[in-house]
mmCIF file of N, CA and C in Angstrom:
data_model
loop_
_atom_site.group_PDB
_atom_site.id
_atom_site.type_symbol
_atom_site.label_atom_id
_atom_site.label_comp_id
_atom_site.label_asym_id
_atom_site.label_seq_id
_atom_site.Cartn_x
_atom_site.Cartn_y
_atom_site.Cartn_z
ATOM 1 N N MET A 31 0.797 -1.174 -0.038
ATOM 2 C CA MET A 31 0.101 -0.030 -0.080
ATOM 3 C C MET A 31 0.842 1.083 0.014
ATOM 4 N N PRO A 32 0.505 2.178 -0.858
ATOM 5 C CA PRO A 32 1.517 3.015 -0.657
ATOM 6 C C PRO A 32 1.466 4.331 0.355
ATOM 7 N N ARG A 33 2.572 4.761 0.299
ATOM 8 C CA ARG A 33 2.378 5.964 1.805
ATOM 9 C C ARG A 33 1.348 6.581 1.881
ATOM 10 N N TRP A 34 1.208 7.519 0.906
ATOM 11 C CA TRP A 34 -0.151 8.140 0.783
ATOM 12 C C TRP A 34 -1.445 7.828 1.247
ATOM 13 N N ALA A 35 -1.823 6.481 1.096
ATOM 14 C CA ALA A 35 -2.825 6.203 1.322
ATOM 15 C C ALA A 35 -2.989 5.885 2.735
ATOM 16 N N ILE A 36 -1.670 5.256 3.559
ATOM 17 C CA ILE A 36 -1.781 5.019 4.426
ATOM 18 C C ILE A 36 -2.066 6.535 5.594
ATOM 19 N N VAL A 37 -1.150 7.252 5.044
ATOM 20 C CA VAL A 37 -1.264 8.865 5.707
ATOM 21 C C VAL A 37 -2.668 9.407 5.771
ATOM 22 N N LEU A 38 -3.399 9.326 4.446
ATOM 23 C CA LEU A 38 -4.863 9.241 4.011
ATOM 24 C C LEU A 38 -6.076 8.622 5.177
ATOM 25 N N LEU A 39 -5.553 7.250 5.221
ATOM 26 C CA LEU A 39 -6.369 6.771 6.248
ATOM 27 C C LEU A 39 -6.738 7.027 7.588
ATOM 28 N N VAL A 40 -5.091 7.235 8.132
ATOM 29 C CA VAL A 40 -4.992 7.657 9.532
ATOM 30 C C VAL A 40 -5.405 8.963 9.748
ATOM 31 N N THR A 41 -5.367 9.980 8.853
ATOM 32 C CA THR A 41 -6.004 11.328 8.783
ATOM 33 C C THR A 41 -7.575 11.358 8.857
ATOM 34 N N VAL A 42 -8.140 10.373 7.880
ATOM 35 C CA VAL A 42 -9.654 10.484 8.052
ATOM 36 C C VAL A 42 -10.168 9.377 9.305
ATOM 37 N N GLY A 43 -9.592 8.722 9.923
ATOM 38 C CA GLY A 43 -9.750 7.977 10.954
ATOM 39 C C GLY A 43 -9.738 8.682 11.731
ATOM 40 N N ALA A 44 -8.952 9.490 12.002
ATOM 41 C CA ALA A 44 -8.373 10.429 13.088
ATOM 42 C C ALA A 44 -9.469 11.455 13.266
ATOM 43 N N ALA A 45 -10.025 12.177 11.884
ATOM 44 C CA ALA A 45 -10.991 13.443 12.311
ATOM 45 C C ALA A 45 -12.366 12.245 12.612
ATOM 46 N N VAL A 46 -12.543 11.187 12.127
ATOM 47 C CA VAL A 46 -13.843 10.600 12.478
ATOM 48 C C VAL A 46 -13.994 10.368 14.009
ATOM 49 N N VAL A 47 -12.438 10.338 14.845
ATOM 50 C CA VAL A 47 -12.810 10.148 16.236
ATOM 51 C C VAL A 47 -13.046 11.351 16.918
ATOM 52 N N LEU A 48 -12.106 12.065 16.297
ATOM 53 C CA LEU A 48 -11.530 13.511 17.170
ATOM 54 C C LEU A 48 -12.580 14.495 17.108
ATOM 55 N N VAL A 49 -13.067 14.639 15.820
ATOM 56 C CA VAL A 49 -14.169 15.612 15.518
ATOM 57 C C VAL A 49 -15.675 15.373 16.471
ATOM 58 N N PRO A 50 -15.935 14.242 16.312
ATOM 59 C CA PRO A 50 -17.610 14.058 17.460
ATOM 60 C C PRO A 50 -17.153 14.749 18.776
ATOM 61 N N LEU A 51 -15.542 13.987 19.660
ATOM 62 C CA LEU A 51 -15.062 14.321 20.571
ATOM 63 C C LEU A 51 -14.959 15.733 20.975
ATOM 64 N N GLY A 52 -14.722 16.662 19.618
ATOM 65 C CA GLY A 52 -14.538 17.774 20.220
ATOM 66 C C GLY A 52 -15.769 18.535 20.166
ATOM 67 N N MET A 53 -16.974 17.803 19.458
ATOM 68 C CA MET A 53 -17.904 19.071 19.310
ATOM 69 C C MET A 53 -18.641 18.558 20.643
ATOM 70 N N LEU A 54 -18.519 17.218 21.436
ATOM 71 C CA LEU A 54 -19.176 16.718 22.538
ATOM 72 C C LEU A 54 -18.657 17.995 23.511
ATOM 73 N N GLY A 55 -17.296 18.063 23.693
ATOM 74 C CA GLY A 55 -16.706 18.667 24.371
ATOM 75 C C GLY A 55 -17.304 20.480 24.241
ATOM 76 N N LEU A 56 -17.497 20.660 23.182
ATOM 77 C CA LEU A 56 -17.781 22.209 22.987
ATOM 78 C C LEU A 56 -19.234 22.452 23.609
ATOM 79 N N PHE A 57 -20.197 21.165 23.264
ATOM 80 C CA PHE A 57 -21.776 21.325 24.017
ATOM 81 C C PHE A 57 -21.416 21.251 25.399
ATOM 82 N N ILE A 58 -20.808 20.412 26.020
ATOM 83 C CA ILE A 58 -20.657 20.390 27.240
ATOM 84 C C ILE A 58 -20.393 21.725 27.760
ATOM 85 N N HIS A 59 -19.396 22.625 27.304
ATOM 86 C CA HIS A 59 -18.977 23.922 27.551
ATOM 87 C C HIS A 59 -20.041 24.708 27.509
ATOM 88 N N ALA A 60 -20.518 24.745 26.420
ATOM 89 C CA ALA A 60 -21.647 25.927 26.209
ATOM 90 C C ALA A 60 -22.809 25.674 27.159
ATOM 91 N N TYR A 61 -23.199 24.376 27.372
ATOM 92 C CA TYR A 61 -24.206 24.120 28.153
ATOM 93 C C TYR A 61 -24.104 24.419 29.973
ATOM 94 N N GLY A 62 -22.704 24.462 30.272
ATOM 95 C CA GLY A 62 -22.320 24.853 31.658
ATOM 96 C C GLY A 62 -22.350 26.262 31.570
ATOM 97 N N GLU A 63 -21.918 26.872 30.620
ATOM 98 C CA GLU A 63 -21.834 28.387 30.779
ATOM 99 C C GLU A 63 -23.365 28.883 30.672
ATOM 100 N N ASN A 64 -24.258 28.527 29.522
ATOM 101 C CA ASN A 64 -25.874 28.856 29.638
ATOM 102 C C ASN A 64 -26.529 28.534 31.120
ATOM 103 N N HIS A 65 -26.129 27.417 31.862
ATOM 104 C CA HIS A 65 -27.014 27.268 33.017
ATOM 105 C C HIS A 65 -25.877 27.477 34.110
ATOM 106 N N ARG A 66 -24.729 28.294 34.247
ATOM 107 C CA ARG A 66 -23.979 28.894 35.416
ATOM 108 C C ARG A 66 -25.102 29.493 36.733
ATOM 109 N N ASP A 67 -25.725 30.476 35.710
ATOM 110 C CA ASP A 67 -26.362 31.456 36.937
ATOM 111 C C ASP A 67 -27.958 31.132 36.939
ATOM 112 N N MET A 68 -28.445 29.854 36.774
ATOM 113 C CA MET A 68 -29.582 29.398 36.698
ATOM 114 C C MET A 68 -30.211 29.434 38.422
ATOM 115 N N ARG A 69 -31.650 29.982 38.608
ATOM 116 C CA ARG A 69 -32.135 29.831 39.710
ATOM 117 C C ARG A 69 -33.325 28.977 40.018
ATOM 118 N N PHE A 70 -33.105 28.371 40.882
ATOM 119 C CA PHE A 70 -34.249 27.150 41.275
ATOM 120 C C PHE A 70 -35.051 28.060 41.961
ATOM 121 N N PRO A 71 -36.192 27.945 42.318
ATOM 122 C CA PRO A 71 -37.182 28.507 43.198
ATOM 123 C C PRO A 71 -37.216 27.576 44.618
ATOM 124 N N ALA A 72 -37.089 26.332 44.383
ATOM 125 C CA ALA A 72 -37.116 25.255 45.705
ATOM 126 C C ALA A 72 -35.779 25.837 46.299
ATOM 127 N N ASP A 73 -34.887 26.349 45.723
ATOM 128 C CA ASP A 73 -33.446 26.978 46.807
ATOM 129 C C ASP A 73 -33.748 27.937 47.628
ATOM 130 N N ASP A 74 -35.100 28.878 47.080
ATOM 131 C CA ASP A 74 -35.877 29.796 48.261
ATOM 132 C C ASP A 74 -35.999 29.427 49.136
ATOM 133 N N VAL A 75 -36.762 28.406 49.411
ATOM 134 C CA VAL A 75 -37.759 27.553 50.386
ATOM 135 C C VAL A 75 -36.888 26.787 51.283
ATOM 136 N N ALA A 76 -37.171 26.927 52.807
ATOM 137 C CA ALA A 76 -36.384 26.143 53.377
ATOM 138 C C ALA A 76 -37.664 25.602 54.528
ATOM 139 N N VAL A 77 -37.241 24.504 55.064
ATOM 140 C CA VAL A 77 -38.254 24.276 56.217
ATOM 141 C C VAL A 77 -37.517 24.498 57.234
ATOM 142 N N SER A 78 -38.598 25.393 58.157
ATOM 143 C CA SER A 78 -38.161 25.589 59.419
ATOM 144 C C SER A 78 -38.579 25.078 60.544
ATOM 145 N N LEU A 79 -39.813 24.098 60.718
ATOM 146 C CA LEU A 79 -40.224 23.581 61.451
ATOM 147 C C LEU A 79 -40.879 22.372 60.783
ATOM 148 N N CYS A 80 -41.074 21.059 61.097
ATOM 149 C CA CYS A 80 -41.774 19.683 60.816
ATOM 150 C C CYS A 80 -41.930 18.994 62.245
ATOM 151 N N ARG A 81 -43.104 18.953 62.348
ATOM 152 C CA ARG A 81 -43.831 18.382 62.980
ATOM 153 C C ARG A 81 -45.405 17.471 63.052
ATOM 154 N N THR A 82 -46.052 16.867 64.008
ATOM 155 C CA THR A 82 -47.243 16.020 63.492
ATOM 156 C C THR A 82 -48.246 17.061 64.485
ATOM 157 N N ASP A 83 -49.565 17.473 64.003
ATOM 158 C CA ASP A 83 -50.090 18.310 64.753
ATOM 159 C C ASP A 83 -51.063 17.336 65.664
ATOM 160 N N PRO A 84 -50.845 17.030 67.076
ATOM 161 C CA PRO A 84 -51.502 16.097 67.951
ATOM 162 C C PRO A 84 -53.113 15.834 67.808
ATOM 163 N N GLY A 85 -53.938 16.961 67.852
ATOM 164 C CA GLY A 85 -55.139 17.030 67.471
ATOM 165 C C GLY A 85 -55.430 16.175 66.275
ATOM 166 N N THR A 86 -55.136 16.533 65.221
ATOM 167 C CA THR A 86 -55.317 15.519 63.806
ATOM 168 C C THR A 86 -54.190 14.702 63.410
ATOM 169 N N ARG A 87 -53.212 14.532 63.883
ATOM 170 C CA ARG A 87 -52.422 13.592 63.686
ATOM 171 C C ARG A 87 -51.744 14.021 62.232
ATOM 172 N N LYS A 88 -52.127 14.984 61.498
ATOM 173 C CA LYS A 88 -51.455 15.144 60.249
ATOM 174 C C LYS A 88 -50.212 15.916 60.315
ATOM 175 N N PRO A 89 -49.159 15.864 59.464
ATOM 176 C CA PRO A 89 -48.103 16.406 59.409
ATOM 177 C C PRO A 89 -47.890 17.882 58.925
ATOM 178 N N VAL A 90 -47.278 18.415 59.788
ATOM 179 C CA VAL A 90 -47.541 20.084 59.422
ATOM 180 C C VAL A 90 -45.887 20.684 59.212
ATOM 181 N N ALA A 91 -45.835 21.145 58.056
ATOM 182 C CA ALA A 91 -44.400 21.621 57.600
ATOM 183 C C ALA A 91 -44.455 23.629 57.874
ATOM 184 N N GLU A 92 -43.360 24.411 58.714
ATOM 185 C CA GLU A 92 -43.606 25.430 58.412
ATOM 186 C C GLU A 92 -42.224 25.814 57.675
ATOM 187 N N LEU A 93 -42.273 26.683 56.938
ATOM 188 C CA LEU A 93 -41.644 27.301 55.835
ATOM 189 C C LEU A 93 -41.457 28.423 55.859
ATOM 190 N N LEU A 94 -39.760 28.952 55.449
ATOM 191 C CA LEU A 94 -39.395 30.301 55.347
ATOM 192 C C LEU A 94 -38.973 30.381 53.919
ATOM 193 N N VAL A 95 -39.811 31.262 53.107
ATOM 194 C CA VAL A 95 -39.336 31.694 51.600
ATOM 195 C C VAL A 95 -38.584 33.106 51.785
ATOM 196 N N THR A 96 -37.496 32.882 50.912
ATOM 197 C CA THR A 96 -36.466 34.026 51.036
ATOM 198 C C THR A 96 -36.230 34.176 49.550
ATOM 199 N N SER A 97 -36.980 35.369 48.975
ATOM 200 C CA SER A 97 -37.014 35.601 47.328
ATOM 201 C C SER A 97 -35.475 36.087 47.146
ATOM 202 N N ARG A 98 -34.998 35.240 45.833
ATOM 203 C CA ARG A 98 -34.075 35.607 45.155
ATOM 204 C C ARG A 98 -34.079 35.717 44.055
ATOM 205 N N ALA A 99 -35.408 36.060 43.467
ATOM 206 C CA ALA A 99 -35.753 36.524 42.297
ATOM 207 C C ALA A 99 -35.391 38.084 41.771
ATOM 208 N N GLU A 100 -35.524 38.313 40.800
ATOM 209 C CA GLU A 100 -35.207 39.689 40.301
ATOM 210 C C GLU A 100 -36.480 40.443 40.425
ATOM 211 N N ALA A 101 -37.907 39.823 40.496
ATOM 212 C CA ALA A 101 -38.992 40.663 40.228
ATOM 213 C C ALA A 101 -39.903 40.053 41.438
ATOM 214 N N LYS A 102 -40.731 40.984 41.878
ATOM 215 C CA LYS A 102 -41.927 40.739 42.680
ATOM 216 C C LYS A 102 -42.764 39.262 42.369
ATOM 217 N N GLY A 103 -43.137 38.620 43.127
ATOM 218 C CA GLY A 103 -44.010 37.374 42.711
ATOM 219 C C GLY A 103 -44.387 36.488 43.574
ATOM 220 N N SER A 104 -44.866 35.426 43.240
ATOM 221 C CA SER A 104 -45.741 34.366 44.239
ATOM 222 C C SER A 104 -44.920 33.369 44.139
ATOM 223 N N TYR A 105 -44.996 32.380 45.324
ATOM 224 C CA TYR A 105 -44.480 31.076 45.024
ATOM 225 C C TYR A 105 -45.569 30.118 45.409
ATOM 226 N N LEU A 106 -45.687 28.854 44.746
ATOM 227 C CA LEU A 106 -46.290 27.626 45.044
ATOM 228 C C LEU A 106 -45.237 26.626 45.453
ATOM 229 N N VAL A 107 -45.812 26.071 46.652
ATOM 230 C CA VAL A 107 -44.578 25.105 47.047
ATOM 231 C C VAL A 107 -45.283 24.074 47.478
ATOM 232 N N THR A 108 -44.892 22.684 46.896
ATOM 233 C CA THR A 108 -45.141 21.255 47.471
ATOM 234 C C THR A 108 -44.113 20.852 48.015
ATOM 235 N N VAL A 109 -45.041 20.352 49.298
ATOM 236 C CA VAL A 109 -43.883 19.664 50.450
ATOM 237 C C VAL A 109 -44.740 17.944 50.491
ATOM 238 N N GLU A 110 -43.545 17.251 50.427
ATOM 239 C CA GLU A 110 -43.778 15.832 50.783
ATOM 240 C C GLU A 110 -43.338 15.837 52.240
ATOM 241 N N PHE A 111 -44.335 14.289 53.004
ATOM 242 C CA PHE A 111 -43.935 14.254 54.245
ATOM 243 C C PHE A 111 -43.536 12.517 54.221
ATOM 244 N N LEU A 112 -42.546 12.205 54.585
ATOM 245 C CA LEU A 112 -41.697 11.107 54.623
ATOM 246 C C LEU A 112 -41.899 10.347 56.073
ATOM 247 N N GLY A 113 -42.141 9.363 55.611
ATOM 248 C CA GLY A 113 -42.298 8.064 56.977
ATOM 249 C C GLY A 113 -40.945 7.637 57.064
ATOM 250 N N GLU A 114 -40.878 7.050 58.456
ATOM 251 C CA GLU A 114 -39.511 6.523 58.840
ATOM 252 C C GLU A 114 -39.036 5.608 57.702
ATOM 253 N N ASP A 115 -39.518 5.086 56.904
ATOM 254 C CA ASP A 115 -38.792 4.257 55.761
ATOM 255 C C ASP A 115 -38.406 4.856 54.460
ATOM 256 N N GLY A 116 -38.507 6.387 54.689
ATOM 257 C CA GLY A 116 -38.753 7.085 53.541
ATOM 258 C C GLY A 116 -39.753 6.935 52.615
ATOM 259 N N THR A 117 -40.551 6.469 52.706
ATOM 260 C CA THR A 117 -42.202 6.557 51.794
ATOM 261 C C THR A 117 -42.860 7.925 51.838
ATOM 262 N N VAL A 118 -43.398 8.009 50.751
ATOM 263 C CA VAL A 118 -44.264 9.816 51.074
ATOM 264 C C VAL A 118 -45.712 8.995 51.867
ATOM 265 N N GLU A 119 -45.751 10.011 52.827
ATOM 266 C CA GLU A 119 -46.782 9.175 53.756
ATOM 267 C C GLU A 119 -48.136 10.357 53.346
ATOM 268 N N ALA A 120 -47.782 11.580 53.129
ATOM 269 C CA ALA A 120 -48.814 12.881 52.776
ATOM 270 C C ALA A 120 -48.007 13.676 51.996
ATOM 271 N N SER A 121 -48.854 14.743 51.456
ATOM 272 C CA SER A 121 -48.128 15.846 50.747
ATOM 273 C C SER A 121 -49.176 17.103 51.245
ATOM 274 N N GLY A 122 -48.655 18.175 50.844
ATOM 275 C CA GLY A 122 -49.305 19.109 51.140
ATOM 276 C C GLY A 122 -48.555 20.573 50.059
ATOM 277 N N ALA A 123 -49.536 21.863 50.315
ATOM 278 C CA ALA A 123 -48.972 22.798 49.520
ATOM 279 C C ALA A 123 -49.057 24.107 50.155
ATOM 280 N N ALA A 124 -48.280 24.837 49.840
ATOM 281 C CA ALA A 124 -48.319 26.234 50.391
ATOM 282 C C ALA A 124 -48.228 27.298 49.812
ATOM 283 N N PHE A 125 -48.654 28.403 49.910
ATOM 284 C CA PHE A 125 -48.643 29.945 48.740
ATOM 285 C C PHE A 125 -48.233 30.894 49.171
ATOM 286 N N VAL A 126 -47.451 31.543 48.750
ATOM 287 C CA VAL A 126 -46.829 32.694 49.307
ATOM 288 C C VAL A 126 -47.054 33.594 48.271
ATOM 289 N N ASP A 127 -48.012 34.777 48.329
ATOM 290 C CA ASP A 127 -47.978 35.833 47.540
ATOM 291 C C ASP A 127 -47.450 37.238 47.691
ATOM 292 N N ASP A 128 -47.064 37.725 46.516
ATOM 293 C CA ASP A 128 -46.411 38.949 46.147
ATOM 294 C C ASP A 128 -45.351 39.413 47.052
ATOM 295 N N LEU A 129 -43.943 38.350 46.892
ATOM 296 C CA LEU A 129 -43.153 38.555 47.797
ATOM 297 C C LEU A 129 -42.066 39.480 47.100
ATOM 298 N N ALA A 130 -41.391 40.518 47.399
ATOM 299 C CA ALA A 130 -40.887 41.136 46.969
ATOM 300 C C ALA A 130 -39.224 40.800 46.698
ATOM 301 N N PRO A 131 -38.461 41.216 45.797
ATOM 302 C CA PRO A 131 -37.182 41.029 45.708
ATOM 303 C C PRO A 131 -36.402 40.759 46.936
ATOM 304 N N GLY A 132 -35.334 39.952 47.589
ATOM 305 C CA GLY A 132 -34.896 39.929 48.985
ATOM 306 C C GLY A 132 -35.985 39.374 50.144
ATOM 307 N N GLY A 133 -37.117 39.829 50.091
ATOM 308 C CA GLY A 133 -38.014 39.697 51.299
ATOM 309 C C GLY A 133 -38.164 38.333 51.598
ATOM 310 N N THR A 134 -38.691 38.087 52.915
ATOM 311 C CA THR A 134 -38.941 36.702 52.898
ATOM 312 C C THR A 134 -40.356 36.911 53.555
ATOM 313 N N ALA A 135 -40.957 35.576 53.692
ATOM 314 C CA ALA A 135 -42.093 35.249 54.358
ATOM 315 C C ALA A 135 -42.214 33.884 54.719
ATOM 316 N N THR A 136 -43.068 33.639 55.531
ATOM 317 C CA THR A 136 -43.511 32.093 56.411
ATOM 318 C C THR A 136 -44.452 31.831 55.707
ATOM 319 N N ALA A 137 -44.966 30.447 55.475
ATOM 320 C CA ALA A 137 -46.318 29.674 55.181
ATOM 321 C C ALA A 137 -45.920 28.546 55.758
ATOM 322 N N ALA A 138 -47.397 27.950 55.918
ATOM 323 C CA ALA A 138 -47.410 26.211 56.634
ATOM 324 C C ALA A 138 -48.076 25.661 55.562
ATOM 325 N N SER A 139 -47.765 24.261 55.291
ATOM 326 C CA SER A 139 -47.984 23.399 54.253
ATOM 327 C C SER A 139 -48.736 22.081 55.468
ATOM 328 N N VAL A 140 -49.977 21.734 55.447
ATOM 329 C CA VAL A 140 -50.627 20.928 56.156
ATOM 330 C C VAL A 140 -50.753 19.483 55.023
ATOM 331 N N GLY A 141 -50.182 18.047 55.587
ATOM 332 C CA GLY A 141 -50.463 17.230 54.817
ATOM 333 C C GLY A 141 -52.001 17.158 54.906
ATOM 334 N N GLY A 142 -52.377 16.186 53.801
ATOM 335 C CA GLY A 142 -53.668 15.949 53.335
ATOM 336 C C GLY A 142 -54.471 14.378 54.286
ATOM 337 N N ALA A 143 -53.325 13.828 54.693
ATOM 338 C CA ALA A 143 -53.849 12.695 55.548
ATOM 339 C C ALA A 143 -53.227 12.171 56.817
ATOM 340 N N PRO A 144 -53.752 11.646 58.007
ATOM 341 C CA PRO A 144 -53.071 11.562 59.166
ATOM 342 C C PRO A 144 -51.876 10.844 59.107
ATOM 343 N N VAL A 145 -50.750 10.492 59.720
ATOM 344 C CA VAL A 145 -49.787 9.931 59.715
ATOM 345 C C VAL A 145 -49.826 9.064 61.036
ATOM 346 N N ASP A 146 -48.823 8.018 61.378
ATOM 347 C CA ASP A 146 -48.433 7.399 62.400
ATOM 348 C C ASP A 146 -47.125 7.368 62.512
ATOM 349 N N GLY A 147 -46.307 8.101 63.831
ATOM 350 C CA GLY A 147 -44.786 8.121 63.811
ATOM 351 C C GLY A 147 -44.281 9.334 63.502
ATOM 352 N N ALA A 148 -43.150 9.833 63.378
ATOM 353 C CA ALA A 148 -42.620 10.782 62.979
ATOM 354 C C ALA A 148 -42.146 10.798 61.279
ATOM 355 N N VAL A 149 -42.246 11.985 61.027
ATOM 356 C CA VAL A 149 -42.320 12.753 59.419
ATOM 357 C C VAL A 149 -40.992 13.081 59.453
ATOM 358 N N GLU A 150 -40.433 13.153 57.980
ATOM 359 C CA GLU A 150 -39.776 14.052 57.810
ATOM 360 C C GLU A 150 -40.344 15.271 56.824
ATOM 361 N N CYS A 151 -40.153 16.521 56.668
ATOM 362 C CA CYS A 151 -40.563 17.289 56.050
ATOM 363 C C CYS A 151 -39.539 17.803 54.710
ATOM 364 N N VAL A 152 -39.758 17.601 53.311
ATOM 365 C CA VAL A 152 -39.029 17.792 52.262
ATOM 366 C C VAL A 152 -40.352 18.751 51.113
ATOM 367 N N VAL A 153 -38.936 19.576 50.672
ATOM 368 C CA VAL A 153 -39.417 20.623 49.516
ATOM 369 C C VAL A 153 -39.434 19.575 48.324
ATOM 370 N N ALA A 154 -40.432 19.375 48.086
ATOM 371 C CA ALA A 154 -40.581 18.331 46.479
ATOM 372 C C ALA A 154 -40.637 19.419 45.588
ATOM 373 N N ASP A 155 -41.189 20.330 45.447
ATOM 374 C CA ASP A 155 -41.272 21.544 44.298
ATOM 375 C C ASP A 155 -41.621 22.730 44.878
ATOM 376 N N ALA A 156 -41.181 23.795 44.026
ATOM 377 C CA ALA A 156 -41.615 25.221 44.040
ATOM 378 C C ALA A 156 -41.638 26.056 42.675
ATOM 379 N N VAL A 157 -42.518 26.608 42.558
ATOM 380 C CA VAL A 157 -42.990 27.396 41.373
ATOM 381 C C VAL A 157 -42.800 28.992 41.569
ATOM 382 N N PHE A 158 -42.409 29.501 40.941
ATOM 383 C CA PHE A 158 -41.960 30.920 41.299
ATOM 384 C C PHE A 158 -43.072 31.662 39.943
ATOM 385 N N THR A 159 -43.768 32.347 40.042
ATOM 386 C CA THR A 159 -44.359 33.260 39.063
ATOM 387 C C THR A 159 -44.437 34.979 39.611
ATOM 388 N N ALA A 160 -43.940 35.348 38.502
ATOM 389 C CA ALA A 160 -43.532 36.671 38.692
ATOM 390 C C ALA A 160 -44.573 37.869 38.377
ATOM 391 N N SER A 161 -45.079 38.792 39.219
ATOM 392 C CA SER A 161 -46.543 39.600 39.156
ATOM 393 C C SER A 161 -46.397 40.446 38.650
#
């Protein structure tokens, strides 16, 4: 086989492997740059107290919402109440209306069903809507 054919095969083979790898690297870099400053509304919500109401035996989560948004808006927060084995025993929602940027507010979420034993309160989701 002539030397030029070997050089051509090696060059084409390297291009077939390296070009897709380079494109993948560029995609990963661009994806990271585009999502670097993303804000997730659930990061604005913290569970300040988790308990079971002694009268109704329903789980209750008290929430602290600190807005890091750039505009005034409302938060709809979904809370899951986990049992000792990690399964979802109940869920509830809380709503905070017209919270200014940098402002804080409290809200409570009550589970829809009574539970037995201790529960862990977890923010499952939060949706921010600018007003």
